[in-house]
Amino acid sequence: MASPNGGDDFETSLLSFERLDRASPDLWPEQLPGVAEFAASYKNPIPNSPPKWMAELESEDIEMLKELGSLTTANLMEKVKGLQNLAYQLGLEESREMTRGKFLNILERPKK
């Protein structure tokens, strides 16, 4: 066991006064290759050029996006629940119509 004075000397000997330069790519490599280049290109987008996915949108679509973007979280959840209910109702209606078509034999393939 070290003496009380010897323990302080040991801890002092462990201290490093080396300064690490964070700009060095060798000491601090990129965690995900290519992210720095992507971030640099993203900061300077080409002005007045909409994204590719927006080129196919019509004015009604853009208005819908703006409307949905302006909703609060609660209102957006309400809208999603309404769409889920509508999808469920359409599924029930389709099921009824398919059953009706089966009973009327309108979905049967003609026999050769």
XYZ file of N, CA and C in Angstrom:
336
model
N 0.834 -1.168 0.000
C 0.000 0.000 0.000
C 0.878 1.228 0.000
N 0.516 2.248 -0.784
C 1.334 3.454 -0.921
C 1.115 4.360 0.273
N 2.120 5.135 0.562
C 2.006 6.089 1.666
C 1.156 7.263 1.215
N 0.606 8.057 2.156
C -0.232 9.186 1.775
C 0.483 10.155 0.841
N 1.748 10.399 1.050
C 2.482 11.314 0.176
C 2.754 10.686 -1.177
N 3.000 9.383 -1.201
C 3.297 8.684 -2.449
C 2.088 8.607 -3.351
N 0.864 8.556 -2.796
C -0.356 8.484 -3.591
C -0.570 9.735 -4.409
N -0.276 10.902 -3.848
C -0.417 12.163 -4.586
C 0.564 12.221 -5.741
N 1.772 11.733 -5.517
C 2.777 11.727 -6.587
C 2.354 10.801 -7.717
N 1.753 9.676 -7.351
C 1.320 8.725 -8.370
C 0.213 9.335 -9.239
N -0.770 10.000 -8.608
C -1.852 10.640 -9.363
C -1.315 11.760 -10.235
N -0.353 12.522 -9.730
C 0.246 13.602 -10.507
C 0.987 13.038 -11.713
N 1.606 11.882 -11.552
C 2.348 11.297 -12.668
C 1.412 10.808 -13.765
N 0.147 10.575 -13.430
C -0.814 10.114 -14.429
C -1.400 11.238 -15.268
N -1.267 12.478 -14.830
C -1.817 13.616 -15.562
C -1.081 13.812 -16.876
N -1.838 14.167 -17.914
C -1.250 14.438 -19.221
C -1.545 15.887 -19.575
N -0.538 16.579 -20.010
C -0.694 17.984 -20.382
C -0.697 18.147 -21.895
N -0.843 17.044 -22.596
C -0.874 17.080 -24.057
C -2.181 17.707 -24.513
N -2.102 18.589 -25.518
C -3.296 19.216 -26.067
C -3.670 18.486 -27.359
N -4.926 18.068 -27.433
C -5.395 17.378 -28.626
C -6.087 18.380 -29.536
N -5.664 18.373 -30.796
C -6.252 19.272 -31.778
C -7.461 18.574 -32.396
N -8.657 19.079 -32.153
C -9.880 18.444 -32.653
C -10.023 18.580 -34.168
N -9.233 19.413 -34.788
C -9.326 19.579 -36.237
C -8.625 18.437 -36.971
N -7.867 17.639 -36.273
C -7.115 16.572 -36.915
C -8.033 15.428 -37.325
N -8.077 15.071 -38.610
C -8.930 13.963 -39.041
C -8.430 12.615 -38.532
N -7.138 12.527 -38.202
C -6.608 11.257 -37.704
C -7.063 10.994 -36.274
N -7.102 12.032 -35.458
C -7.509 11.860 -34.071
C -9.021 11.783 -33.926
N -9.755 12.509 -34.757
C -11.211 12.573 -34.655
C -11.825 12.246 -36.017
N -11.787 10.973 -36.422
C -12.336 10.631 -37.746
C -13.852 10.780 -37.773
N -14.366 10.896 -38.998
C -15.813 10.997 -39.177
C -16.461 9.693 -38.709
N -17.538 9.806 -37.932
C -18.211 8.596 -37.477
C -18.964 7.925 -38.622
N -19.578 8.707 -39.480
C -20.269 8.175 -40.644
C -19.650 8.802 -41.893
N -18.942 8.026 -42.682
C -18.294 8.590 -43.870
C -19.293 9.251 -44.810
N -18.955 10.434 -45.282
C -19.780 11.148 -46.237
C -20.753 12.137 -45.613
N -20.917 12.100 -44.301
C -21.883 12.988 -43.656
C -21.438 14.440 -43.760
N -20.154 14.699 -43.606
C -19.663 16.077 -43.665
C -19.927 16.692 -45.042
N -19.678 15.926 -46.111
C -19.923 16.439 -47.456
C -21.414 16.684 -47.680
N -22.251 15.761 -47.184
C -23.692 15.930 -47.340
C -24.170 17.169 -46.598
N -23.691 17.348 -45.377
C -24.103 18.509 -44.581
C -23.680 19.802 -45.267
N -22.480 19.820 -45.840
C -22.003 21.018 -46.528
C -22.857 21.311 -47.760
N -23.254 20.281 -48.488
C -24.066 20.496 -49.684
C -25.493 20.871 -49.316
N -25.972 20.386 -48.176
C -27.338 20.673 -47.749
C -27.483 22.114 -47.280
N -26.420 22.688 -46.749
C -26.474 24.068 -46.277
C -26.609 25.050 -47.436
N -26.126 24.670 -48.593
C -26.151 25.559 -49.756
C -26.976 24.948 -50.884
N -28.288 24.782 -50.698
C -29.092 24.200 -51.781
C -29.205 25.170 -52.951
N -29.527 24.617 -54.091
C -29.700 25.444 -55.278
C -30.982 26.249 -55.093
N -30.909 27.570 -55.166
C -32.101 28.383 -54.919
C -33.163 28.192 -56.005
N -34.414 28.355 -55.608
C -35.567 28.297 -56.516
C -35.735 26.977 -57.238
N -35.216 25.898 -56.671
C -35.455 24.597 -57.296
C -36.156 23.711 -56.281
N -37.446 23.414 -56.517
C -38.178 22.564 -55.573
C -37.637 21.132 -55.614
N -37.814 20.396 -54.537
C -37.375 18.994 -54.536
C -38.099 18.203 -55.620
N -37.491 17.092 -56.007
C -38.056 16.276 -57.090
C -39.472 15.807 -56.761
N -39.707 15.439 -55.500
C -41.026 14.921 -55.143
C -42.096 16.000 -55.222
N -41.714 17.263 -55.108
C -42.700 18.347 -55.173
C -43.086 18.694 -56.608
N -42.274 18.303 -57.563
C -42.531 18.657 -58.955
C -43.833 18.037 -59.458
N -44.206 16.875 -58.920
C -45.394 16.180 -59.389
C -46.660 16.582 -58.632
N -46.541 17.435 -57.621
C -47.704 17.833 -56.833
C -48.512 18.920 -57.533
N -49.805 18.825 -57.390
C -50.683 19.862 -57.923
C -50.962 20.864 -56.816
N -51.584 21.963 -57.158
C -51.840 23.012 -56.167
C -52.724 22.507 -55.027
N -53.677 21.609 -55.336
C -54.527 21.031 -54.283
C -53.698 20.224 -53.294
N -52.711 19.489 -53.810
C -51.843 18.693 -52.949
C -51.026 19.587 -52.021
N -50.517 20.665 -52.562
C -49.708 21.592 -51.773
C -50.560 22.248 -50.688
N -51.790 22.599 -51.024
C -52.704 23.184 -50.034
C -52.996 22.190 -48.919
N -53.172 20.919 -49.291
C -53.422 19.879 -48.293
C -52.217 19.726 -47.370
N -51.004 19.763 -47.938
C -49.793 19.673 -47.119
C -49.691 20.842 -46.148
N -50.016 22.036 -46.641
C -49.975 23.217 -45.773
C -51.002 23.095 -44.651
N -52.199 22.616 -44.994
C -53.257 22.455 -43.996
C -52.835 21.445 -42.926
N -52.308 20.296 -43.364
C -51.881 19.275 -42.408
C -50.704 19.755 -41.563
N -49.821 20.536 -42.172
C -48.672 21.056 -41.448
C -49.043 22.075 -40.393
N -50.181 22.731 -40.557
C -50.590 23.756 -39.602
C -51.404 23.184 -38.443
N -51.756 21.897 -38.510
C -52.562 21.289 -37.446
C -51.724 21.045 -36.189
N -52.394 21.122 -35.050
C -51.727 20.751 -33.798
C -51.631 19.232 -33.745
N -50.879 18.727 -32.786
C -50.718 17.279 -32.662
C -52.062 16.603 -32.423
N -52.862 17.195 -31.549
C -54.173 16.601 -31.252
C -55.067 16.606 -32.496
N -55.073 17.706 -33.233
C -55.888 17.782 -34.450
C -55.400 16.813 -35.513
N -54.093 16.657 -35.605
C -53.529 15.723 -36.576
C -53.903 14.290 -36.210
N -53.854 13.969 -34.918
C -54.259 12.631 -34.475
C -55.747 12.390 -34.774
N -56.560 13.408 -34.584
C -57.989 13.303 -34.886
C -58.189 13.033 -36.378
N -57.417 13.723 -37.212
C -57.494 13.529 -38.669
C -57.092 12.095 -39.039
N -56.034 11.593 -38.397
C -55.573 10.227 -38.675
C -56.631 9.215 -38.250
N -57.245 9.430 -37.081
C -58.312 8.527 -36.625
C -59.478 8.543 -37.602
N -59.816 9.717 -38.112
C -60.891 9.818 -39.096
C -60.565 9.039 -40.364
N -59.308 9.121 -40.808
C -58.899 8.367 -42.000
C -58.927 6.865 -41.745
N -58.536 6.456 -40.528
C -58.583 5.033 -40.187
C -60.024 4.535 -40.173
N -60.927 5.330 -39.609
C -62.342 4.946 -39.590
C -62.909 4.862 -41.003
N -62.530 5.810 -41.851
C -62.987 5.798 -43.236
C -62.478 4.547 -43.960
N -61.198 4.215 -43.750
C -60.629 3.017 -44.380
C -61.350 1.758 -43.897
N -61.674 1.723 -42.609
C -62.404 0.576 -42.062
C -63.782 0.467 -42.694
N -64.502 1.582 -42.787
C -65.844 1.589 -43.391
C -65.792 1.158 -44.854
N -64.775 1.629 -45.578
C -64.633 1.225 -46.984
C -64.360 -0.275 -47.088
N -63.569 -0.806 -46.152
C -63.297 -2.243 -46.135
C -64.564 -3.051 -45.894
N -65.395 -2.582 -44.967
C -66.667 -3.270 -44.707
C -67.570 -3.231 -45.942
N -67.634 -2.069 -46.561
C -68.476 -1.925 -47.756
C -67.973 -2.821 -48.883
N -66.668 -2.873 -49.063
C -66.103 -3.728 -50.106
C -66.414 -5.189 -49.814
N -66.310 -5.575 -48.556
C -66.603 -6.953 -48.173
C -68.057 -7.302 -48.488
N -68.974 -6.393 -48.169
C -70.398 -6.615 -48.468
C -70.619 -6.756 -49.973
N -69.988 -5.898 -50.753
C -70.172 -5.943 -52.211
C -69.568 -7.214 -52.804
N -68.438 -7.660 -52.263
C -67.832 -8.901 -52.766
C -68.726 -10.095 -52.435
N -69.301 -10.091 -51.222
C -70.218 -11.169 -50.837
C -71.454 -11.143 -51.727
N -71.962 -9.973 -51.986
C -73.134 -9.818 -52.853
C -72.825 -10.333 -54.258
N -71.643 -9.970 -54.771
C -71.245 -10.441 -56.098
C -71.099 -11.941 -56.149
N -70.628 -12.536 -55.058
C -70.470 -13.990 -55.001
C -71.846 -14.671 -55.047
N -72.796 -14.135 -54.280
C -74.137 -14.731 -54.266
C -74.852 -14.547 -55.601
N -74.575 -13.481 -56.309
C -75.200 -13.239 -57.610
C -74.452 -13.922 -58.754
N -73.345 -14.576 -58.413
C -72.514 -15.290 -59.395
C -71.989 -14.379 -60.501
N -71.723 -13.136 -60.172
C -71.187 -12.241 -61.203
C -69.665 -12.247 -61.216
N -69.053 -12.863 -60.232
C -67.592 -12.914 -60.176
C -67.032 -14.242 -60.676
N -67.925 -15.157 -61.071
C -67.493 -16.454 -61.528
C -66.951 -16.363 -62.952
N -65.914 -17.128 -63.211
C -65.349 -17.156 -64.567
C -66.246 -18.038 -65.440
N -66.401 -17.611 -66.691
C -67.222 -18.442 -67.588
C -66.558 -19.792 -67.850
N -67.365 -20.838 -67.881
C -66.856 -22.196 -68.123
C -66.686 -22.387 -69.620
N -65.593 -23.036 -69.979
C -65.316 -23.269 -71.411
C -65.777 -24.594 -71.874
